[in-house]
CSV table of C-alpha atoms and ligand atoms in Angstrom, one decimal:
chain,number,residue,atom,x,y,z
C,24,UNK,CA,0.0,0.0,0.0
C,25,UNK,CA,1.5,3.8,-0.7
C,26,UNK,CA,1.2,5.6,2.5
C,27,UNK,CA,1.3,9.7,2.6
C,28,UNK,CA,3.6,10.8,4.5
C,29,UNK,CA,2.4,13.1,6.3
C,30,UNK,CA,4.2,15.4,8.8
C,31,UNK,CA,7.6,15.8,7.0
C,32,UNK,CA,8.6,19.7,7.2
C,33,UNK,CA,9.9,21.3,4.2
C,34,UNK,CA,9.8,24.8,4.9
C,35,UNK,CA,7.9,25.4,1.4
C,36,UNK,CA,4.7,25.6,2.7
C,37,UNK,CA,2.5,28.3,4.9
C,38,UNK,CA,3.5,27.8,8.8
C,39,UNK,CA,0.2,26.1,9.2
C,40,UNK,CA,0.5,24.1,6.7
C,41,UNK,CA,4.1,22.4,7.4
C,42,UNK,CA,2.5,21.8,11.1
C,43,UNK,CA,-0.8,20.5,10.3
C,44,UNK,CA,-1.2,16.6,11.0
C,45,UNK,CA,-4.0,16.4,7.6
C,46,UNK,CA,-6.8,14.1,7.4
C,47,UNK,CA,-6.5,10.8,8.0
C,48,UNK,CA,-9.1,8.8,5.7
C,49,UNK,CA,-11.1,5.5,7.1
C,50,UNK,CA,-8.8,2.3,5.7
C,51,UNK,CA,-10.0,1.6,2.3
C,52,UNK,CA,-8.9,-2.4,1.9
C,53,UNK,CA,-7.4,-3.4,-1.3
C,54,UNK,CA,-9.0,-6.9,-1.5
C,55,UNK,CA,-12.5,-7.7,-2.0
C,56,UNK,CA,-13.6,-10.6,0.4
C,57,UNK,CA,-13.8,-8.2,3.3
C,58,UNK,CA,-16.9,-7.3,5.7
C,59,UNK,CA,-16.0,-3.4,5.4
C,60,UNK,CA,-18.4,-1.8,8.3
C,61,UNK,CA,-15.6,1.3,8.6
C,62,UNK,CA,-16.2,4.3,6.5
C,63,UNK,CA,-19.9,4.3,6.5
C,64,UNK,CA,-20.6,3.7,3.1
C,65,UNK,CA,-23.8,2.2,2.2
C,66,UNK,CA,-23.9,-1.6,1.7
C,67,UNK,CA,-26.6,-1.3,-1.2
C,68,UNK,CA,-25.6,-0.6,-4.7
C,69,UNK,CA,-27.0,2.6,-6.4
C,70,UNK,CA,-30.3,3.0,-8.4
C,71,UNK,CA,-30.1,1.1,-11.8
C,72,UNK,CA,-31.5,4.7,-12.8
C,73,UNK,CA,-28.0,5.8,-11.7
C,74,UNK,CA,-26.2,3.4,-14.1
C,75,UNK,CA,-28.8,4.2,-16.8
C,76,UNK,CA,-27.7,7.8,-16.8
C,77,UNK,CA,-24.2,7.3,-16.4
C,78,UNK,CA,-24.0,5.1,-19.8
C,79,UNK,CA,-26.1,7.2,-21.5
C,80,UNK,CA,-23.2,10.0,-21.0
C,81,UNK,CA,-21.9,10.7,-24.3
C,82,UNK,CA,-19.0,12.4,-25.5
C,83,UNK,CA,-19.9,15.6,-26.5
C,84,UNK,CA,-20.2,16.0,-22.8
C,85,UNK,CA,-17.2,15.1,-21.5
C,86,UNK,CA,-15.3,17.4,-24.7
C,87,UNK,CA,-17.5,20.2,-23.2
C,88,UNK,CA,-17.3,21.8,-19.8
C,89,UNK,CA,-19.8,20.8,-17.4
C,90,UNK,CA,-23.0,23.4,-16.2
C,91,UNK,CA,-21.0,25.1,-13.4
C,92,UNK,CA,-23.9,25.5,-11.6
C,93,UNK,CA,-25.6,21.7,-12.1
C,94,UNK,CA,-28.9,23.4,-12.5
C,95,UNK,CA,-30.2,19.9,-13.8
C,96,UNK,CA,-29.3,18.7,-10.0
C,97,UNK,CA,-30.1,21.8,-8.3
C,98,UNK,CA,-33.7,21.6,-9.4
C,99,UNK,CA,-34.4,18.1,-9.0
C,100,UNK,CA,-33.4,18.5,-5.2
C,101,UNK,CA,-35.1,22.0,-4.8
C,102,UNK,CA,-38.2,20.0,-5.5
C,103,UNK,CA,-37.5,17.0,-3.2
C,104,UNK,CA,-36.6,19.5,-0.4
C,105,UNK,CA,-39.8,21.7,-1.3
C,106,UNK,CA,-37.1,24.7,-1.6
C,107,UNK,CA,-36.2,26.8,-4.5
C,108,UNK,CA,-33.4,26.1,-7.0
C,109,UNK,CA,-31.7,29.3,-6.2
C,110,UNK,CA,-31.3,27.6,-2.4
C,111,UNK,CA,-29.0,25.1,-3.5
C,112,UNK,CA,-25.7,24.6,-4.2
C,113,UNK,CA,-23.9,21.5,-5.5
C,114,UNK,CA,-20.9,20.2,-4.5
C,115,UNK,CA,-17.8,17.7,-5.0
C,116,UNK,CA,-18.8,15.8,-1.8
C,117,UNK,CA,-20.0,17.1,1.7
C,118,UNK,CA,-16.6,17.6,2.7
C,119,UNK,CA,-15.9,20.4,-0.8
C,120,UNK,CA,-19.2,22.1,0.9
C,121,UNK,CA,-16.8,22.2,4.4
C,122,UNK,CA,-13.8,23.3,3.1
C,123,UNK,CA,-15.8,26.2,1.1
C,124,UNK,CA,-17.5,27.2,4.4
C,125,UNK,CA,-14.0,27.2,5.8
C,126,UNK,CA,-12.8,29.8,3.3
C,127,UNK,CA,-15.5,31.7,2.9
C,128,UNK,CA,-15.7,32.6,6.7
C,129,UNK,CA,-13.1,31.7,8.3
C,130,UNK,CA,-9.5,33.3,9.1
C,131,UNK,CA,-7.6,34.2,12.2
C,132,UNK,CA,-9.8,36.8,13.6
C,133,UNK,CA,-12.8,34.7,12.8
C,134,UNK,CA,-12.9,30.8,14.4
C,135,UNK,CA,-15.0,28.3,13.6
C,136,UNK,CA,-16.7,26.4,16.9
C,137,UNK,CA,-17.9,22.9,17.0
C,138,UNK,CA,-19.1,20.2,19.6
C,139,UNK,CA,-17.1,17.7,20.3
C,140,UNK,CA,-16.4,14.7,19.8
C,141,UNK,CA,-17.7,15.3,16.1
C,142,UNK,CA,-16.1,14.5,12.5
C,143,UNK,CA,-12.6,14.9,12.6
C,144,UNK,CA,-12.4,16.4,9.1
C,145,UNK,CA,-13.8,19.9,11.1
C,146,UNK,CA,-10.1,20.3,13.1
C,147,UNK,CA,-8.2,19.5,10.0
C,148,UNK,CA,-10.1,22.3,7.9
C,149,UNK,CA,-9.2,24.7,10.5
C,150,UNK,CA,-5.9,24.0,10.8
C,151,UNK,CA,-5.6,24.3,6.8
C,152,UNK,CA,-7.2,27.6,7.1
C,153,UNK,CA,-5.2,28.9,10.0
C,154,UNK,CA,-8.5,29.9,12.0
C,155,UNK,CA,-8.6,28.7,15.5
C,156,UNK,CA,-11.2,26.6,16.3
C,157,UNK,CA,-13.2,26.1,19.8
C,158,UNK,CA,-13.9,22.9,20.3
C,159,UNK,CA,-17.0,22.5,23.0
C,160,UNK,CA,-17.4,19.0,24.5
C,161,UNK,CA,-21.1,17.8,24.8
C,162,UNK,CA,-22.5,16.1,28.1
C,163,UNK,CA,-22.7,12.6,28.7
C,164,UNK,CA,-25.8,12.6,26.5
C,165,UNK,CA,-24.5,14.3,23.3
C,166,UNK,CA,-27.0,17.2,24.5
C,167,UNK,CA,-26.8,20.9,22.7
C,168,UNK,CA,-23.6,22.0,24.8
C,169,UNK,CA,-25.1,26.1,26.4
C,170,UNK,CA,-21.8,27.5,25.9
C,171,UNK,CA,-21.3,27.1,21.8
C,172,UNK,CA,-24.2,29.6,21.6
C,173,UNK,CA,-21.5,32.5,23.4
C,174,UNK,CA,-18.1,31.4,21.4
C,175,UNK,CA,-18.0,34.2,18.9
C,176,UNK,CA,-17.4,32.4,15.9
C,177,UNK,CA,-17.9,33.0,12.5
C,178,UNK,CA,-19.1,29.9,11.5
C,179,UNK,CA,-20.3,27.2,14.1
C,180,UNK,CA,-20.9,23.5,12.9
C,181,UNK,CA,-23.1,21.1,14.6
C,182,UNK,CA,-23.5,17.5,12.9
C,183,UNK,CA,-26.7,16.5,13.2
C,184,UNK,CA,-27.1,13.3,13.4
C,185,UNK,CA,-23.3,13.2,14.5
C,186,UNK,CA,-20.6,11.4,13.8
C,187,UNK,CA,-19.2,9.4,15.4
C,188,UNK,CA,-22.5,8.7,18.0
C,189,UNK,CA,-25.5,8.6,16.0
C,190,UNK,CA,-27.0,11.1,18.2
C,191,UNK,CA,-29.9,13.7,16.9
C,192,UNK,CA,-30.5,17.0,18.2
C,193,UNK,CA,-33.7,18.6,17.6
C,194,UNK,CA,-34.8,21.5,14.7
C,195,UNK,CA,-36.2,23.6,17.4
C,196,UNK,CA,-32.9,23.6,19.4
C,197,UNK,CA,-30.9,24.1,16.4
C,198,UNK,CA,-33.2,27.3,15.3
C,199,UNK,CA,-32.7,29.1,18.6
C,200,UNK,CA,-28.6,28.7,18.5
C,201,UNK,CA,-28.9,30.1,14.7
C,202,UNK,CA,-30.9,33.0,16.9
C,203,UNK,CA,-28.4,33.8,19.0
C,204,UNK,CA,-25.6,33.2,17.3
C,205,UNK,CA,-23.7,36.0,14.9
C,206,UNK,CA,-22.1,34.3,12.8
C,207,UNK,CA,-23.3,30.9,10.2
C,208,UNK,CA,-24.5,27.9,11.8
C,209,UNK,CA,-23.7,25.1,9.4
C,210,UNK,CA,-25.9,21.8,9.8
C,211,UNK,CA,-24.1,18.9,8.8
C,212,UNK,CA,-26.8,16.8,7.7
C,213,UNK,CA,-24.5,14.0,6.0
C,214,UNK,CA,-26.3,11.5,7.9
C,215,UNK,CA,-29.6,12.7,7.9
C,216,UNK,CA,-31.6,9.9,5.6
C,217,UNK,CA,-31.3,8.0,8.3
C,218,UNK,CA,-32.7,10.4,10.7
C,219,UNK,CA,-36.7,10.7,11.2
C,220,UNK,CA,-36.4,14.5,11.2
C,221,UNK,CA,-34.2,17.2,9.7
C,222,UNK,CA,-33.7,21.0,9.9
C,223,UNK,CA,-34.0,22.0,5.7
C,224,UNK,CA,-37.3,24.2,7.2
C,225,UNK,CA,-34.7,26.5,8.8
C,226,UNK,CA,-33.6,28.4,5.7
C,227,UNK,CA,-36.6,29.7,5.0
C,228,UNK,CA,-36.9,31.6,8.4
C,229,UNK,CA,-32.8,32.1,9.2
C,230,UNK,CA,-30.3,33.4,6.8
C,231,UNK,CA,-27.3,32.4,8.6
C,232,UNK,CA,-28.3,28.8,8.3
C,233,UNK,CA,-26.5,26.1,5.7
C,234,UNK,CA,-27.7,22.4,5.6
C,235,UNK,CA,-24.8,20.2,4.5
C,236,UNK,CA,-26.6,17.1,2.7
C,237,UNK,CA,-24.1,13.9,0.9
C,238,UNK,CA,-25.2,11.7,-1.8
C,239,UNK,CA,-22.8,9.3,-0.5
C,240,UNK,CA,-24.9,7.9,2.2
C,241,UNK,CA,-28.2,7.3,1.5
C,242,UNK,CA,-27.8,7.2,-1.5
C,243,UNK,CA,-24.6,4.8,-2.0
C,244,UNK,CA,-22.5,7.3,-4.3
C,245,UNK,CA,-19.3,8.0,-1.7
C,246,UNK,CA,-17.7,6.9,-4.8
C,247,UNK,CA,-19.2,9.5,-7.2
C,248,UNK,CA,-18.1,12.3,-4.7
C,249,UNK,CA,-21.4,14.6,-4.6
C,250,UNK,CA,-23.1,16.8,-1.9
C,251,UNK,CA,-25.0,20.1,-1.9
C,252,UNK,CA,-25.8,22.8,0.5
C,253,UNK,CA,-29.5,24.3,1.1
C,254,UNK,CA,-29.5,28.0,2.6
C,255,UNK,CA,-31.1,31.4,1.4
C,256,UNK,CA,-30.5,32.0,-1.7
C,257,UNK,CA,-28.1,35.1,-0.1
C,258,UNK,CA,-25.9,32.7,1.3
C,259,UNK,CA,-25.7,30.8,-1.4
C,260,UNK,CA,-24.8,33.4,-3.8
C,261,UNK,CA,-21.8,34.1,-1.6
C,262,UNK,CA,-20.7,30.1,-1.4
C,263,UNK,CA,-20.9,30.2,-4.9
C,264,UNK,CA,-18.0,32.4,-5.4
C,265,UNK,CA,-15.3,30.6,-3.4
C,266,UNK,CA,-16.2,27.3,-5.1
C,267,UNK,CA,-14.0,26.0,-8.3
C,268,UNK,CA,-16.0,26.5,-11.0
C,269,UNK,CA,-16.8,23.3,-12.1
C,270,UNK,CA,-16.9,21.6,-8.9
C,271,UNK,CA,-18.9,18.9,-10.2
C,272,UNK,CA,-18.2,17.1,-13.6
C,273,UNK,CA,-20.9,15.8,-16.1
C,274,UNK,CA,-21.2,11.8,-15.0
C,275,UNK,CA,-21.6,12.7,-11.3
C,276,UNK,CA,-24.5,15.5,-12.2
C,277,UNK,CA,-26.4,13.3,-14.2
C,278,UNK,CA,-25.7,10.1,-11.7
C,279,UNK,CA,-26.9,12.2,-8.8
C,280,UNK,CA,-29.6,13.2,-10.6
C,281,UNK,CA,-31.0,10.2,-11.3
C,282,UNK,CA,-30.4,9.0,-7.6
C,283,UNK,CA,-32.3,11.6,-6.0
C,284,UNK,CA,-35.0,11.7,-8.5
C,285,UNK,CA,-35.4,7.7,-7.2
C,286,UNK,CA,-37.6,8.3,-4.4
C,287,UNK,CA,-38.7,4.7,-4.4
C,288,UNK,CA,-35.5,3.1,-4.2
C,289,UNK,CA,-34.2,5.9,-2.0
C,290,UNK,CA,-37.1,4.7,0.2
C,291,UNK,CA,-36.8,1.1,0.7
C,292,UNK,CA,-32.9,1.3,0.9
C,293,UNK,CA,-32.8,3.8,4.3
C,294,UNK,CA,-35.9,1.6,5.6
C,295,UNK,CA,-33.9,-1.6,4.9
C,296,UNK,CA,-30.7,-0.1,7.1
C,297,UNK,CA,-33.1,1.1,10.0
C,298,UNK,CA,-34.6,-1.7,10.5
C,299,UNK,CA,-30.8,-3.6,10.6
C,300,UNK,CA,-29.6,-0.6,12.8
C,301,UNK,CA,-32.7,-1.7,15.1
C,302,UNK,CA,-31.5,-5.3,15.2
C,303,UNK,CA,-27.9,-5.0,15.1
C,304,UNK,CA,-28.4,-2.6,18.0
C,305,UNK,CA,-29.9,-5.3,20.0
C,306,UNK,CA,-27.4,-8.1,19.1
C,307,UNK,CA,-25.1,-5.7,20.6
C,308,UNK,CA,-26.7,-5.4,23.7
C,309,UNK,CA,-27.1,-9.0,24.1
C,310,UNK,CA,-23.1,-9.0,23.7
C,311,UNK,CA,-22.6,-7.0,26.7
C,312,UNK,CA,-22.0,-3.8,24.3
C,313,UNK,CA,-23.2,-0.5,25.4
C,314,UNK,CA,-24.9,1.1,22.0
C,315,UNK,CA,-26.3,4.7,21.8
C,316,UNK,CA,-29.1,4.9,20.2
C,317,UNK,CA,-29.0,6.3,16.7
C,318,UNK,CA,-30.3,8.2,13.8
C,319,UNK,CA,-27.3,7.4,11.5
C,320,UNK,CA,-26.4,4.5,9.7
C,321,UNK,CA,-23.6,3.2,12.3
C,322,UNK,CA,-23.7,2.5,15.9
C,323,UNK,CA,-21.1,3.3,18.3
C,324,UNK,CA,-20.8,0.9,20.5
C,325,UNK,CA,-18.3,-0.4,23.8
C,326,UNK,CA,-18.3,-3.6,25.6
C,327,UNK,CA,-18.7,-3.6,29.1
C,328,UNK,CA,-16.1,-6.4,29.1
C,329,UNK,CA,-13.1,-6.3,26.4
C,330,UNK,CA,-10.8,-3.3,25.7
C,331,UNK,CA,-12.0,-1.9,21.9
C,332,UNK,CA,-8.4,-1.7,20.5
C,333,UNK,CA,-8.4,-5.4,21.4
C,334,UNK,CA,-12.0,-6.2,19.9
C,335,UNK,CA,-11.0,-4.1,16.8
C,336,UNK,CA,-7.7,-5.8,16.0
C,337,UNK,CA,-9.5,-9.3,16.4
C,338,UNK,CA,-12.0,-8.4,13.9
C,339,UNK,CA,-9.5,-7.3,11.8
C,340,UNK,CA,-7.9,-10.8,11.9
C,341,UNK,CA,-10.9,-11.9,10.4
C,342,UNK,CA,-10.9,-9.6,7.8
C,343,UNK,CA,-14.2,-7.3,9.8
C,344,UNK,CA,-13.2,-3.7,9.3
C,345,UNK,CA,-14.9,-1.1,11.8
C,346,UNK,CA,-13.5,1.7,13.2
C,347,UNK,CA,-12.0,2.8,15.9
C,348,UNK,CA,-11.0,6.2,17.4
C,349,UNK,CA,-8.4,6.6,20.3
C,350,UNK,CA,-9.4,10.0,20.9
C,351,UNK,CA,-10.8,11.5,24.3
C,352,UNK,CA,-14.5,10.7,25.2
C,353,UNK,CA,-14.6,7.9,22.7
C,354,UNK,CA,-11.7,5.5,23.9
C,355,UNK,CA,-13.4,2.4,24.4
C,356,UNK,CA,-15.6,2.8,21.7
C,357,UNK,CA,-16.7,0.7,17.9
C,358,UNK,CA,-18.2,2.7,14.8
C,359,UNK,CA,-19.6,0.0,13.3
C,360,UNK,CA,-21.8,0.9,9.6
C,361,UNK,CA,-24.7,-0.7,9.2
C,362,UNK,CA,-24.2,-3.1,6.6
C,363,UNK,CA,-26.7,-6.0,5.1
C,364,UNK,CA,-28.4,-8.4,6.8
C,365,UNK,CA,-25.8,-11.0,5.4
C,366,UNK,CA,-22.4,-9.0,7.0
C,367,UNK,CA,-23.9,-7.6,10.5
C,368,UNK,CA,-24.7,-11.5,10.8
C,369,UNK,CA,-20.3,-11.8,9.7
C,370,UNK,CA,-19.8,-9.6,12.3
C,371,UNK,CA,-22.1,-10.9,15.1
C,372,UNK,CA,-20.7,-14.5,15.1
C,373,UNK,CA,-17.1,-13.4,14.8
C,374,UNK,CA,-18.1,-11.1,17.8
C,375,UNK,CA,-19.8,-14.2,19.9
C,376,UNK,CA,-16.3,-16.0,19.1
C,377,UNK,CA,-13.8,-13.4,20.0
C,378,UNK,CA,-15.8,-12.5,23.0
C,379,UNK,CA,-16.7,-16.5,24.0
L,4,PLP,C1,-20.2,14.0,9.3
L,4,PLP,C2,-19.8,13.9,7.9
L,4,PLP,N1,-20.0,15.0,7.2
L,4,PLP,C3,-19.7,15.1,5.9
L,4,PLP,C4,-19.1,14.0,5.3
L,4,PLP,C5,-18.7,14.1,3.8
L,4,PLP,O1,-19.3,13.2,3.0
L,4,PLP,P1,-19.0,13.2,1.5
L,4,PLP,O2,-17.9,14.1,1.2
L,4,PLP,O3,-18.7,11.8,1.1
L,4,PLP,O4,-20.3,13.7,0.8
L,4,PLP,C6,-18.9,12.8,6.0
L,4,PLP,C7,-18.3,11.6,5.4
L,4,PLP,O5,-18.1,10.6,5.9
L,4,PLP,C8,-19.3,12.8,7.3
L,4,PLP,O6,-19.1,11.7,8.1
């Protein structure tokens, strides 16, 4: 495997730049005959709409540019969302959206401010942008910390549901921190097909508010890389000008056209996963795990018995990928995706055996 090296000072780069640690990316295995529950992909293979439209791709369209603005995409969620086109914006991936939040509020003078612990990906943007960041640990129950409201910052991100713990705060809640906040609250809704609620009504009474939605998810494209952002079409405007021009090429805007346009497939596939996050849930339980309930399509889990490094590595010797995180709050802690039926079953027995 080729390994970045990461952390090697040159003395080329932007202070910030030669210190920062960079993102490190879920293991992606080579082989194939793996039970991958890591990087939260979904186990379900896209609409056959989506492979429709990406043969019928000709090649006058890849000679040509794409439509910068993937007005073909923007409309066809506008509709699903019951917003307006001009309150869209698509993206290269959730995480393009993040990194254009980043440089279109952020610098030294104005930090970003997140809960924690939440994606990692939010530190690492920061650091790339040389704004602090205030980190502002949640309770015991992932509550709505009180004290990200006061921080100051330009642009505050709640994930919602969150990564890593599945855990959902409210639209309500979310709408009064927008209130009282000055700067841009940015909803990171990557997760949020699995959710039974979400906060895309908010941008119609709050312009500070931008809803982070990924195809990759529900919608089993983290290979297409395509996301989009809902907000007022003010906001919007201004994301627009930071973004590359052609953020999004001509396959992925017709592919994520035809997924979202899918609304049966889209439905049975996120009922499918809830109903395995339900019973995985409890399979957990019955192994002596501790699992927060969740609106995502993972589960974090910890066993009251085993250490999770030692559960992980295990699993891996069986070729069972999930993830683990040695980071504060979370240390004895499994991300496990949902997968099918068929590999939560994989991972239950080789659980029962390395657990005996
Ligand atoms: C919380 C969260 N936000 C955003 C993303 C970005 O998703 P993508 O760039 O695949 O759309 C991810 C990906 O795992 C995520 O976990």
């Amino acid at each position: 495997m080729v390994e970045f090296n990461f952390g090697v000072e040159m003395g080329y780069f932007r202070a910030n730049i030669e210190k920062a640690k960079g993102y490190v990316p879920g293991f992606q295995p080579k082989e194939t005959d793996v039970v991958k529950l890591n990087t939260n992909e979904n186990p379900y293979p896209p609409s056959p709409a989506v492979m429709k439209a990406v043969a019928e791709v000709g090649a006058e369209q890849l000679r040509r540019y794409p439509d910068p603005l993937g007005d073909k995409f923007r409309e066809a969620a506008a509709e699903v969302n019951g917003v307006g086109a001009e309150n869209i914006m698509c993206c290269n991936g959730g995480d393009d959206l993040l990194a254009i939040a980043f440089e279109a509020f952020c610098d030294e003078e104005r930090l970003a401010a997140y809960p924690v612990p939440t994606y990692s990906l939010y530190p690492t943007l920061a650091e790339l942008q040389n704004c602090g960041a205030i980190e502002v640990p949640f309770d015991g129950e992932f509550n709505l910390p009180v004290k990200l409201a006061g921080s100051g910052a330009a642009l505050t991100i709640v994930c919602n549901p969150n990564a890593p713990t599945g855990t959902f705060i409210s639209a309500g809640e979310l709408a009064n921190l927008a209130e009282e906040i000055s700067g841009v609250l940015l909803i990171d809704e990557a997760y949020v097909d699995f959710a039974e609620d979400n906060c895309v009504g908010l941008i119609k009474e709050l312009d500070n508010v931008i809803i982070l939605r990924s195809m990759s998810k529900g919608y089993s494209l983290a290979g297409l890389r395509f996301g989009y952002a809902i907000a007022c079409a003010g906001l919007i405007s201004g994301l627009m000008k930071v973004k590359d021009s052609y953020n999004v090429d001509a396959i992925a805007i017709s592919a994520a056209t035809a997924a979202i346009n899918d609304r049966e497939y889209f439905r049975r596939n996120v009922e499918q996963i809830k109903k395995d996050r339900g019973i995985l849930t409890e399979q957990l339980r019955g192994l002596r795990f501790e699992v927060i309930e969740s609106s995502a399509n993972f589960v974090l889990a910890g066993n009251r018995d085993c250490k999770a490094s030692e559960i992980y590595d295990k699993l891996v010797g069986r070729k069972i990928y999930v993830r683990y995180f040695p980071v504060p709050g979370l240390g004895n802690k499994l991300r496990i995706t949902v997968g099918t039926s068929e590999q939560n079953e994989k991972l239950i027995s080789a659980l029962k055996g390395i657990l005996g």
